[in-house]
Tab-separated table of C-alpha atoms and ligand atoms in Angstrom:
chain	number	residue	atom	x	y	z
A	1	UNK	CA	-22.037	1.009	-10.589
A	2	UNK	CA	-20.928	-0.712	-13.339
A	3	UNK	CA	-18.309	-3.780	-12.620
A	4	UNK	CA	-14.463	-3.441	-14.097
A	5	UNK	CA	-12.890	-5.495	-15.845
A	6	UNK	CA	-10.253	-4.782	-13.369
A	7	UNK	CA	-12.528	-7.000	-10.467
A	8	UNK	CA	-11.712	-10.420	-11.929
A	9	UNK	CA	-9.482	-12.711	-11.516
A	10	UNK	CA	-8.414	-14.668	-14.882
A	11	UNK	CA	-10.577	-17.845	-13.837
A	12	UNK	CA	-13.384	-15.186	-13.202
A	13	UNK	CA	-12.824	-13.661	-16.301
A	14	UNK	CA	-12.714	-17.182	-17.881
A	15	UNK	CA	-16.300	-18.054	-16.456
A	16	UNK	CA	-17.991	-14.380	-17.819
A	17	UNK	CA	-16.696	-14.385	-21.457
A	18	UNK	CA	-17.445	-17.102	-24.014
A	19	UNK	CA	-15.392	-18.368	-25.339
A	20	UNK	CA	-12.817	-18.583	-22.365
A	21	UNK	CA	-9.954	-18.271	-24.244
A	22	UNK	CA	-10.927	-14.978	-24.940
A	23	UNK	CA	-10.110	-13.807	-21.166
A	24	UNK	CA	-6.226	-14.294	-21.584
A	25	UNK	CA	-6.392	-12.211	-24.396
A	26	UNK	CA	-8.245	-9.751	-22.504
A	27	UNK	CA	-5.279	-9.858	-19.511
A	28	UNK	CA	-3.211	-9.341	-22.087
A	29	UNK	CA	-4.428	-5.807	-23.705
A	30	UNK	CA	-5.252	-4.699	-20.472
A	31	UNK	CA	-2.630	-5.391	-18.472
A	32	UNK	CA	0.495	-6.157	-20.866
A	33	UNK	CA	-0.404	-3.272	-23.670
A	34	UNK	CA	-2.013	-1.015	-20.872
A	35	UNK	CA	-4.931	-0.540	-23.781
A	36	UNK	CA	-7.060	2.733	-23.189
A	37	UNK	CA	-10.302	1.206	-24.378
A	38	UNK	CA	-11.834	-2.128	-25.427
A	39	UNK	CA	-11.932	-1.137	-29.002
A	40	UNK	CA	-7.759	-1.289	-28.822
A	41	UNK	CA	-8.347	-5.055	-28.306
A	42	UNK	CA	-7.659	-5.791	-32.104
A	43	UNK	CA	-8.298	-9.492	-31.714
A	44	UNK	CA	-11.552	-9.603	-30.195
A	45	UNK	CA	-14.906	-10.117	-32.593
A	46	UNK	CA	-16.892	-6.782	-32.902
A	47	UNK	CA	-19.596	-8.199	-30.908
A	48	UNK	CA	-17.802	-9.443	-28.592
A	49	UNK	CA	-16.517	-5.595	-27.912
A	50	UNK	CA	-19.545	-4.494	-27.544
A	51	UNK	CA	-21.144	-6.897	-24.874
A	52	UNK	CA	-17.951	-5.663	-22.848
A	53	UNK	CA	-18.297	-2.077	-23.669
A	54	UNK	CA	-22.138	-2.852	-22.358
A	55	UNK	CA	-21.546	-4.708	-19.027
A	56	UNK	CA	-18.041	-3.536	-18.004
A	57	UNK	CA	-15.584	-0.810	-17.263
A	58	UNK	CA	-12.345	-1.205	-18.554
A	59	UNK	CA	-10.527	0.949	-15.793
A	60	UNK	CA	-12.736	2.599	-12.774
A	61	UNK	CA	-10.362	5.894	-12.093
A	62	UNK	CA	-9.917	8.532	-14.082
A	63	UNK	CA	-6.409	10.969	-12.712
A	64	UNK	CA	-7.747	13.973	-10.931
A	65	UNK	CA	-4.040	15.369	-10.477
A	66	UNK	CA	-0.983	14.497	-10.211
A	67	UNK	CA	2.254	16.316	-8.061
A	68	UNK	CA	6.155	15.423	-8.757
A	69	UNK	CA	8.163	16.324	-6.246
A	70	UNK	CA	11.644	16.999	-6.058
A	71	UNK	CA	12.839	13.686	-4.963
A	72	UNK	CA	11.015	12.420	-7.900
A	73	UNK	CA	8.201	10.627	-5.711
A	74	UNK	CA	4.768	11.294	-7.663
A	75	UNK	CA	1.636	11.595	-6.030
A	76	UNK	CA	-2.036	10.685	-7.594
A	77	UNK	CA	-5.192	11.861	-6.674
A	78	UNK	CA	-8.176	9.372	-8.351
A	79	UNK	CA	-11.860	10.100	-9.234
A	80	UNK	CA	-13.800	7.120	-8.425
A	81	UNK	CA	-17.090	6.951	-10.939
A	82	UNK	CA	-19.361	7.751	-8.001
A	83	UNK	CA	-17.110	10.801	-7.370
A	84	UNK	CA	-15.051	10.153	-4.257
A	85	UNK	CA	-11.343	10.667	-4.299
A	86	UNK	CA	-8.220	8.796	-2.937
A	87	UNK	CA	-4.589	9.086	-3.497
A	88	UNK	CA	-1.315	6.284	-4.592
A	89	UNK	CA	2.265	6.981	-4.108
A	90	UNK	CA	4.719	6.476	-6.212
A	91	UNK	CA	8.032	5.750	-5.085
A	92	UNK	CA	11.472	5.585	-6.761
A	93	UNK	CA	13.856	3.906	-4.934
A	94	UNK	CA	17.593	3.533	-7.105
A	95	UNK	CA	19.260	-0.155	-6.611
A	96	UNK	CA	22.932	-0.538	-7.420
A	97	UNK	CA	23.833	-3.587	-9.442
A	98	UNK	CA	26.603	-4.718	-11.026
A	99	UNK	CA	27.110	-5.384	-15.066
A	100	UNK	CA	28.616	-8.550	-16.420
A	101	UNK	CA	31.760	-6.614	-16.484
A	102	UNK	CA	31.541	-5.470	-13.295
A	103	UNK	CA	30.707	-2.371	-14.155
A	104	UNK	CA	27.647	-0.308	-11.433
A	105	UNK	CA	24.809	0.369	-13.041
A	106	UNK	CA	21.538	2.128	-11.370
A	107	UNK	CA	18.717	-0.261	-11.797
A	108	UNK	CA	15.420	1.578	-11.247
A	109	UNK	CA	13.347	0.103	-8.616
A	110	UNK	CA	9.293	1.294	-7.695
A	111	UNK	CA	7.324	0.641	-4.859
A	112	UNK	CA	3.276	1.970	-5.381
A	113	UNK	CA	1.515	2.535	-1.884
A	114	UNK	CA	-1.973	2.154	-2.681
A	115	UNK	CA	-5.247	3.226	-0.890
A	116	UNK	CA	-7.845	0.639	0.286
A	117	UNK	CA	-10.744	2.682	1.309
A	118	UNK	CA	-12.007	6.087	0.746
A	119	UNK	CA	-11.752	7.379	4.323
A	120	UNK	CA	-10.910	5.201	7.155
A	121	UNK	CA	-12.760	3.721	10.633
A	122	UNK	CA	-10.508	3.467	12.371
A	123	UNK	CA	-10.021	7.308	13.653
A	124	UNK	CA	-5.947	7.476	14.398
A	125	UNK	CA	-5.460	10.931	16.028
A	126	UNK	CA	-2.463	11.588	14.101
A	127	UNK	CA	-3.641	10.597	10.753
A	128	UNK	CA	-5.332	13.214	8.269
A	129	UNK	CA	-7.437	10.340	6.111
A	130	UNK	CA	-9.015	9.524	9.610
A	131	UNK	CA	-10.158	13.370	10.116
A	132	UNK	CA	-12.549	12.709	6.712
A	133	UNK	CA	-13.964	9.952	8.327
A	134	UNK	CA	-15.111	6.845	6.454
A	135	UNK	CA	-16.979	7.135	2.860
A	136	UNK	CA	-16.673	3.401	1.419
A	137	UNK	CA	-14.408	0.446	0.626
A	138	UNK	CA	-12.876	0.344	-2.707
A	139	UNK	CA	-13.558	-3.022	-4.832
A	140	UNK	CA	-10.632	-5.150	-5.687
A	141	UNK	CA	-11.067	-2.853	-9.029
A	142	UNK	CA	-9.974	0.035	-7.628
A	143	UNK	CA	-7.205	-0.889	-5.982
A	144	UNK	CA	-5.916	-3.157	-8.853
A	145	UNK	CA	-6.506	0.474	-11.288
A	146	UNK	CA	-4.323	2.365	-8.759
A	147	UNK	CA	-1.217	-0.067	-9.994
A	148	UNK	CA	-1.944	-0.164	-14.130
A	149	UNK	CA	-2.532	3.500	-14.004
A	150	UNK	CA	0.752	3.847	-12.640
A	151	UNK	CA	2.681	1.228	-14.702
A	152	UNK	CA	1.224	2.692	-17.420
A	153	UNK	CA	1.548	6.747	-16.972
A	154	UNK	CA	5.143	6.147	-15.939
A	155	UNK	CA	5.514	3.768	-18.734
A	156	UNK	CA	6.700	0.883	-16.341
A	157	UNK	CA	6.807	-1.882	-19.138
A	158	UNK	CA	4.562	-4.999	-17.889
A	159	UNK	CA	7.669	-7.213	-17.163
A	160	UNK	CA	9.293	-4.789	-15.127
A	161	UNK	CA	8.705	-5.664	-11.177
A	162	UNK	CA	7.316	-3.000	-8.951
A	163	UNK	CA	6.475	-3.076	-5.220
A	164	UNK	CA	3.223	-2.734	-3.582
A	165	UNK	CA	2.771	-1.575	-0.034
A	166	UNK	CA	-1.213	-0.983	1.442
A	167	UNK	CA	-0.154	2.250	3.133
A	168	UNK	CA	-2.353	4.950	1.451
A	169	UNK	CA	-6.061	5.739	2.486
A	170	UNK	CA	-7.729	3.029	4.941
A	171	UNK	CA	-7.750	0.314	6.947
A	172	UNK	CA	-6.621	-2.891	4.163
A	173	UNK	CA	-7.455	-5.165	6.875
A	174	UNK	CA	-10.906	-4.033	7.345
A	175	UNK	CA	-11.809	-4.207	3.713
A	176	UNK	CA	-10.072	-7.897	3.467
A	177	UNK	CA	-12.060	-9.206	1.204
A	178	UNK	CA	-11.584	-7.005	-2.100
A	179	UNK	CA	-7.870	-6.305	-0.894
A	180	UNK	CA	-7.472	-10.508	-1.024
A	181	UNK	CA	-8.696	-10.673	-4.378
A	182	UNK	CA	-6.487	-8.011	-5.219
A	183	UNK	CA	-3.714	-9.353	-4.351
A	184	UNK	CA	-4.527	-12.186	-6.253
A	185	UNK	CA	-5.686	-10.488	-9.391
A	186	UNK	CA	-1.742	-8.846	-9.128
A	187	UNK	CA	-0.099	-12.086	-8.731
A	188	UNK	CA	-2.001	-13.445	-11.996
A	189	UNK	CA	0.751	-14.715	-14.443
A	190	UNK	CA	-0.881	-12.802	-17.419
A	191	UNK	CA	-1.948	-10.110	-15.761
A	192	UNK	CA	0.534	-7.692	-13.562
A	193	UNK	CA	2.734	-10.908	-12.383
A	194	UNK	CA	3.161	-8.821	-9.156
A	195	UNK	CA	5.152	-11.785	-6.641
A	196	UNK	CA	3.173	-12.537	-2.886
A	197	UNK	CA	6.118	-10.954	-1.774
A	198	UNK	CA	6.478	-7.802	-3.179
A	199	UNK	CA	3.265	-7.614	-1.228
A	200	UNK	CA	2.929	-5.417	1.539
A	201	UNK	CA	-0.200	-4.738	4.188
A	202	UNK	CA	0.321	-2.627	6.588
A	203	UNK	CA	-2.773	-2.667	9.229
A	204	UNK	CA	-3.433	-0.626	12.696
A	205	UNK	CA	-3.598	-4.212	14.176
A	206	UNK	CA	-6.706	-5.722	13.911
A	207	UNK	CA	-5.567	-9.140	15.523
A	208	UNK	CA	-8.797	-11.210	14.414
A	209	UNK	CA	-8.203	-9.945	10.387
A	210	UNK	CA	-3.966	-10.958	10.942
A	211	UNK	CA	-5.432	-14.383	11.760
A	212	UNK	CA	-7.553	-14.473	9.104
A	213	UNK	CA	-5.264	-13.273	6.735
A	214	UNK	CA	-2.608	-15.890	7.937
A	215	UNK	CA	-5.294	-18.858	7.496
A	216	UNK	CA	-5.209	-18.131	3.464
A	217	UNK	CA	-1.302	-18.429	3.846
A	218	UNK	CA	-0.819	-16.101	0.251
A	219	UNK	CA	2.711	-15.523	1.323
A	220	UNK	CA	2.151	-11.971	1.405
A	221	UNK	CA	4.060	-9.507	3.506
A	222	UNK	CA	2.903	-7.800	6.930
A	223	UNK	CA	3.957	-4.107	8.439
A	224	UNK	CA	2.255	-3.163	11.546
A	225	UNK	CA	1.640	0.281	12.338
A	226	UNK	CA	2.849	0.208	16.140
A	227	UNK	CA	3.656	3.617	17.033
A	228	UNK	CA	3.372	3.271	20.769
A	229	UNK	CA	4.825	0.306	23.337
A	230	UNK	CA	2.384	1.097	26.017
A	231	UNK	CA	-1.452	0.696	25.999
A	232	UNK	CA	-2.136	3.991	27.560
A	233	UNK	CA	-0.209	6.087	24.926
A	234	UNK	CA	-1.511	3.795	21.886
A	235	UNK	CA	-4.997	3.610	23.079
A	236	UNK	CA	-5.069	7.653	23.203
A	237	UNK	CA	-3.281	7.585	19.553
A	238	UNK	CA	-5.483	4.573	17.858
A	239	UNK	CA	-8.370	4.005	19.288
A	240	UNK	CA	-8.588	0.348	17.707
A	241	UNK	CA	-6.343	-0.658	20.562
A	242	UNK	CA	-9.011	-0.873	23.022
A	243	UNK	CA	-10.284	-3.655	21.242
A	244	UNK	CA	-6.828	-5.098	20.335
A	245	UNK	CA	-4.370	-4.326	22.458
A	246	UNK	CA	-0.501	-4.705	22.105
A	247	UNK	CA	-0.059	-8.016	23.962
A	248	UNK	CA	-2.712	-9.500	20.858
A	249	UNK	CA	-1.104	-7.706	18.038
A	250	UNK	CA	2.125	-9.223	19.213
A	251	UNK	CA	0.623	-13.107	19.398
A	252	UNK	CA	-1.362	-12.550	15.764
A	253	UNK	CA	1.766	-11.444	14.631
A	254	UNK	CA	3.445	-14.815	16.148
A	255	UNK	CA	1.179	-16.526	13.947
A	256	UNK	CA	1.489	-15.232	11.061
A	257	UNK	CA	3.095	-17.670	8.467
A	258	UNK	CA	6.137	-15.799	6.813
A	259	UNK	CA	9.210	-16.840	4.846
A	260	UNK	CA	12.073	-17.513	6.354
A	261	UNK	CA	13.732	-14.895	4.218
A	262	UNK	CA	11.396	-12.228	5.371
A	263	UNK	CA	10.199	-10.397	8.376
A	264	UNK	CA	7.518	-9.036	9.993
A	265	UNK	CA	7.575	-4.886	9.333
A	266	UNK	CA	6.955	-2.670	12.301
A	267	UNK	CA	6.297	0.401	12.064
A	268	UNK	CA	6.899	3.312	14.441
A	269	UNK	CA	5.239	7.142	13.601
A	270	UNK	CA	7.621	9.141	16.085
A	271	UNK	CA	6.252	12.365	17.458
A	272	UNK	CA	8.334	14.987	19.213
A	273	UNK	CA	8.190	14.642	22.958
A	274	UNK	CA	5.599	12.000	22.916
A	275	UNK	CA	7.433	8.519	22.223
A	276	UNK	CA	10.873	9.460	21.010
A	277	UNK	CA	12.955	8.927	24.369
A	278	UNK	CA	15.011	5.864	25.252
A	279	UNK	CA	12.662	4.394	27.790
A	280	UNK	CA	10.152	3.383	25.345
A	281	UNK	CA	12.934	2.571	23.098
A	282	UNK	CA	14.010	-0.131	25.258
A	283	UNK	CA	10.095	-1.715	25.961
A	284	UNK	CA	10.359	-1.629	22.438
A	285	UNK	CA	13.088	-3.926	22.103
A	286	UNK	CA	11.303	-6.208	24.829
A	287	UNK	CA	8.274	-6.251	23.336
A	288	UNK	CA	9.179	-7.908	20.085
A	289	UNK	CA	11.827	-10.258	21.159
A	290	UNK	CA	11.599	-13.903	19.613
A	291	UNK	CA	9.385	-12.008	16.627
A	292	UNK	CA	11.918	-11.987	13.483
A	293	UNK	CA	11.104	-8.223	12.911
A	294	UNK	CA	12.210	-4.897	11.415
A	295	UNK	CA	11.246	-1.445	12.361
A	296	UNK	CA	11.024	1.633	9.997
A	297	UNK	CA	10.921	5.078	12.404
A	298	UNK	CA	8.838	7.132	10.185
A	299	UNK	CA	8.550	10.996	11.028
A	300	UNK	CA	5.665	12.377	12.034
A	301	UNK	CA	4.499	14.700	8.958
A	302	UNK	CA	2.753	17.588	10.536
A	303	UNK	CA	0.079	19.466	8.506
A	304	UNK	CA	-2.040	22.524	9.659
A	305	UNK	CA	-4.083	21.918	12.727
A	306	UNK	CA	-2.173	18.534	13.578
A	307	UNK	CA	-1.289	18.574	17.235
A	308	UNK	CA	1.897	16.752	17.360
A	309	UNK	CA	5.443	17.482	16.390
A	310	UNK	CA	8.255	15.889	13.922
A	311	UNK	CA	10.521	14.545	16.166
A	312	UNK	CA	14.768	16.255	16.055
A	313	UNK	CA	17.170	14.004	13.770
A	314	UNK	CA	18.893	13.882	17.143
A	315	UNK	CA	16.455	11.962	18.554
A	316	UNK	CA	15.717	9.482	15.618
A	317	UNK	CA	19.034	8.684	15.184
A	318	UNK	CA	19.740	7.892	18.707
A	319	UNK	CA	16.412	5.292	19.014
A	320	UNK	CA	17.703	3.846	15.384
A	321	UNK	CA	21.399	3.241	17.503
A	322	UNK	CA	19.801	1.631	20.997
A	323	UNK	CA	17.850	-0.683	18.664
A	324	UNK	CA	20.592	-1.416	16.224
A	325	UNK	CA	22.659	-1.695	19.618
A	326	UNK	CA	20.460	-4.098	21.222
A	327	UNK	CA	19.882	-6.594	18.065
A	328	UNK	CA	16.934	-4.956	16.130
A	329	UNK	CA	17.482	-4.234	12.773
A	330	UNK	CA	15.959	-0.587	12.166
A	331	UNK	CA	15.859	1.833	9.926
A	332	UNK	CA	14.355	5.569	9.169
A	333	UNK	CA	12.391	5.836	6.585
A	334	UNK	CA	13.371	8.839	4.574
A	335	UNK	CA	10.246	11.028	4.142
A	336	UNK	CA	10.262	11.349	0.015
A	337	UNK	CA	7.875	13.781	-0.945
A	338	UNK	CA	7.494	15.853	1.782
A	339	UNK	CA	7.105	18.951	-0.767
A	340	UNK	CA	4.095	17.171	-2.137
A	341	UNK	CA	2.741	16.815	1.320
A	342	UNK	CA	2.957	12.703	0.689
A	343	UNK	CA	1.711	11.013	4.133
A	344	UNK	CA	-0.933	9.783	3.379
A	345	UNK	CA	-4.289	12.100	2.906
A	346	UNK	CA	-2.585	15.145	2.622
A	347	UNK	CA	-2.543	15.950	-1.665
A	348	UNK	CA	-6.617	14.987	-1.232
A	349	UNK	CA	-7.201	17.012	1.740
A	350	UNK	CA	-5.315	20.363	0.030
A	351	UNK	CA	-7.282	19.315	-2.871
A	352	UNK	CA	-9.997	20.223	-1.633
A	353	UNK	CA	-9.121	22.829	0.235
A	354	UNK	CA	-8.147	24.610	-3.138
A	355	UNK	CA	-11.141	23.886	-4.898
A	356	UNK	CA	-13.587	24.736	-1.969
B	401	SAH	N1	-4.329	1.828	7.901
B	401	SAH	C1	-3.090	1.202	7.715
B	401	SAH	C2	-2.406	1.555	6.413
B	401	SAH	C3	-2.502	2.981	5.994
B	401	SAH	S1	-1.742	4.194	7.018
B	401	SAH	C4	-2.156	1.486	8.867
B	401	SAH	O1	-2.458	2.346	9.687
B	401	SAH	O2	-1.143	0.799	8.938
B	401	SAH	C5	-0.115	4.214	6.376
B	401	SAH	C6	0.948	4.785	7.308
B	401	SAH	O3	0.920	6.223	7.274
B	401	SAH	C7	0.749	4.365	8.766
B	401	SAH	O4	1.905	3.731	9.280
B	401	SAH	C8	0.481	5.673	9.429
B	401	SAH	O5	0.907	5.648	10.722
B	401	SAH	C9	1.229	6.688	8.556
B	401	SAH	N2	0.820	8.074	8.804
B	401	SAH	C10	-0.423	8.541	9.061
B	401	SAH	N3	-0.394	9.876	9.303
B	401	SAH	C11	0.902	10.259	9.194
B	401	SAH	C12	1.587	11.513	9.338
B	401	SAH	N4	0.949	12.639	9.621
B	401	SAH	N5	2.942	11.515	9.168
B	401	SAH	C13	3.613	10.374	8.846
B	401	SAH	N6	3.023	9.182	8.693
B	401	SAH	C14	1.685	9.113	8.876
B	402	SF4	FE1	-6.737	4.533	9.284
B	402	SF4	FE2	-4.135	3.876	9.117
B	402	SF4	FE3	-4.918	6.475	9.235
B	402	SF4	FE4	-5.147	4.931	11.392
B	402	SF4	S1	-3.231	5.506	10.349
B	402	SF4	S2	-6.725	6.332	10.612
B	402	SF4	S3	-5.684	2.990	10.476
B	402	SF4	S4	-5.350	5.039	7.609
């Protein structure tokens, strides 16, 4: 497979082209003027052109489909080059802001949730990507494409901030290495200019990759899929927590270096029946006292075949109100795109399902 131009970082790029200067102006087509091809780089010598047209890719996904849905969330389904698919979110959220005058004006506000695997190891019960089971890691490439092909089919000018959250396809913690240097190749200055913390990875707790990740201190943010307070219920729900359980998630977490400003995201998948009542409510409360934390109660989104049930609005709101109550700032995440069928795995999976 060909490399991207997408895989680099701009001292990277700096050390492949000569002369160096020439990678800025690179950044700057590809990122700033989201260019479709290399030949839209006006300022760059002919032959110069072609030794990139030669040894690189300019972007590494082509759109497979797209679905709106009536909240306005889109979903994308990408074609990798080797033929795999994977899917990004996109996510409108509305901010009110006030004019000069005073006057409130609706500033439009995105968050992407990316994919960074095809597949994932890491076998959830609840989760449709884990039912696939595990085809490859994307490169920093791919996950960096997910973002400009966004930007740019939404026309999202460069200077305009967006989100990022790691909470499509995979594990972003078990493919650290290309999801590092994408989160560097975001942050570049004159590339996407994407801030450490409008960076979010959300990981199944693998306590040994937190550390790690917390030892390059990027100033990113962290969400932690928690979903159960007891070892017996998450064990049967992620396996992964036989080989991390609760007790280390919570000291990783501990030491993870994170603004002041900020905190630690937990989140909680609630399933009818199965970890909605008040008892587990309240271990949750124990369980992350001293941790500066938020929770987001997500719904469970059932699809055909899934074996668990979206928990009552009753129930949610009444868990949101004993945390709330008992000093834990929490809130439910409202499902956008539940038309589309937007948790994540669900557009590729019916995908498929239409073609086959
Ligand atoms: N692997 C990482 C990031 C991707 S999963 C992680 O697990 O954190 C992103 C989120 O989607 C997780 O919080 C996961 O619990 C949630 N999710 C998976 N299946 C879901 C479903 N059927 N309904 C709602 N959320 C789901
Ligand atoms: Fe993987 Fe996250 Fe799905 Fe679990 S919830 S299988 S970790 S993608």
């Amino acid at each position: 497979m060909k490399p991207s131009i997408l895989d680099y970082t701009l001292e990277e790029l700096s050390s492949k082209v000569k002369p160096s200067f020439r990678a800025k102006q690179i950044f700057n087509w590809t990122y700033t003027k989201y260019v479709d091809s290399f030949e839209d780089m006006k300022n760059l010598p002919k032959e110069m052109l072609n030794e990139l047209k030669d040894e690189y890719l300019l972007n590494p996904l082509d759109i497979v489909k797209v679905e709106q849905s009536s909240d306005m969330s889109k979903k994308y389904l990408f074609g990798t080059s080797d033929n795999y698919t994977l899917e990004t979110v996109l996510l409108p959220m509305k901010k009110e802001k006030r004019d000069i005058e005073g006057k409130v004006i609706q500033e439009a506000k995105w968050t992407i949730c990316v994919s960074s695997q095809v597949g994932c190891k890491i076998g959830c019960s609840f989760c449709l990507t884990a039912k696939g089971g595990f085809k490859r890691d994307l490169s920093a490439g791919e996950i960096v494409a997910q973002v400009l092909w966004l930007k740019k089919d939404n026309n999202i000018p460069n200077n305009k901030a967006v989100n990022i959250v790691y909470m499509g396809m995979g594990e972003p913690l078990d493919n650290l290495e290309n999801v590092v240097k994408a989160i560097r190749i975001f942050n570049e200055k004159d590339g996407l200019n994407i801030g450490m913390r409008r960076q979010t990875i959300s990981t199944s707790g693998l306590s040994s990759q937190i550390k790690k990740l917390g030892e390059l201190n990027l100033g990113v943010l962290l969400a932690i899929s928690l979903h159960a307070v007891d070892d017996e219920l998450r064990e049967k729900l992620m396996p992964i927590n036989k080989a991390y359980n609760i007790r280390s998630v919570i000291d990783a977490v501990k030491a993870f270096p994170i603004d002041q400003r900020k905190r630690v995201m937990f989140e909680y998948l609630v399933m009818g029946g199965l970890n909605d009542d008040m008892h587990s409510a309240k271990k949750l409360v124990k369980l992350l006292h001293g941790i500066k934390a938020k929770v987001n109660l997500i719904y469970f989104n059932p699809y055909p075949g899934s074996e668990f049930k979206r928990p009552s609005d009753k129930k949610m709101q009444e868990f949101k109100e004993y945390l709330n109550k008992h000093g834990v700032i929490c809130t439910i995440r409202q499902s956008k795109g539940l038309d589309i069928s937007a948790a994540c795995g669900q557009l590729k999976e019916k995908t498929e399902n239409d073609t086959a």
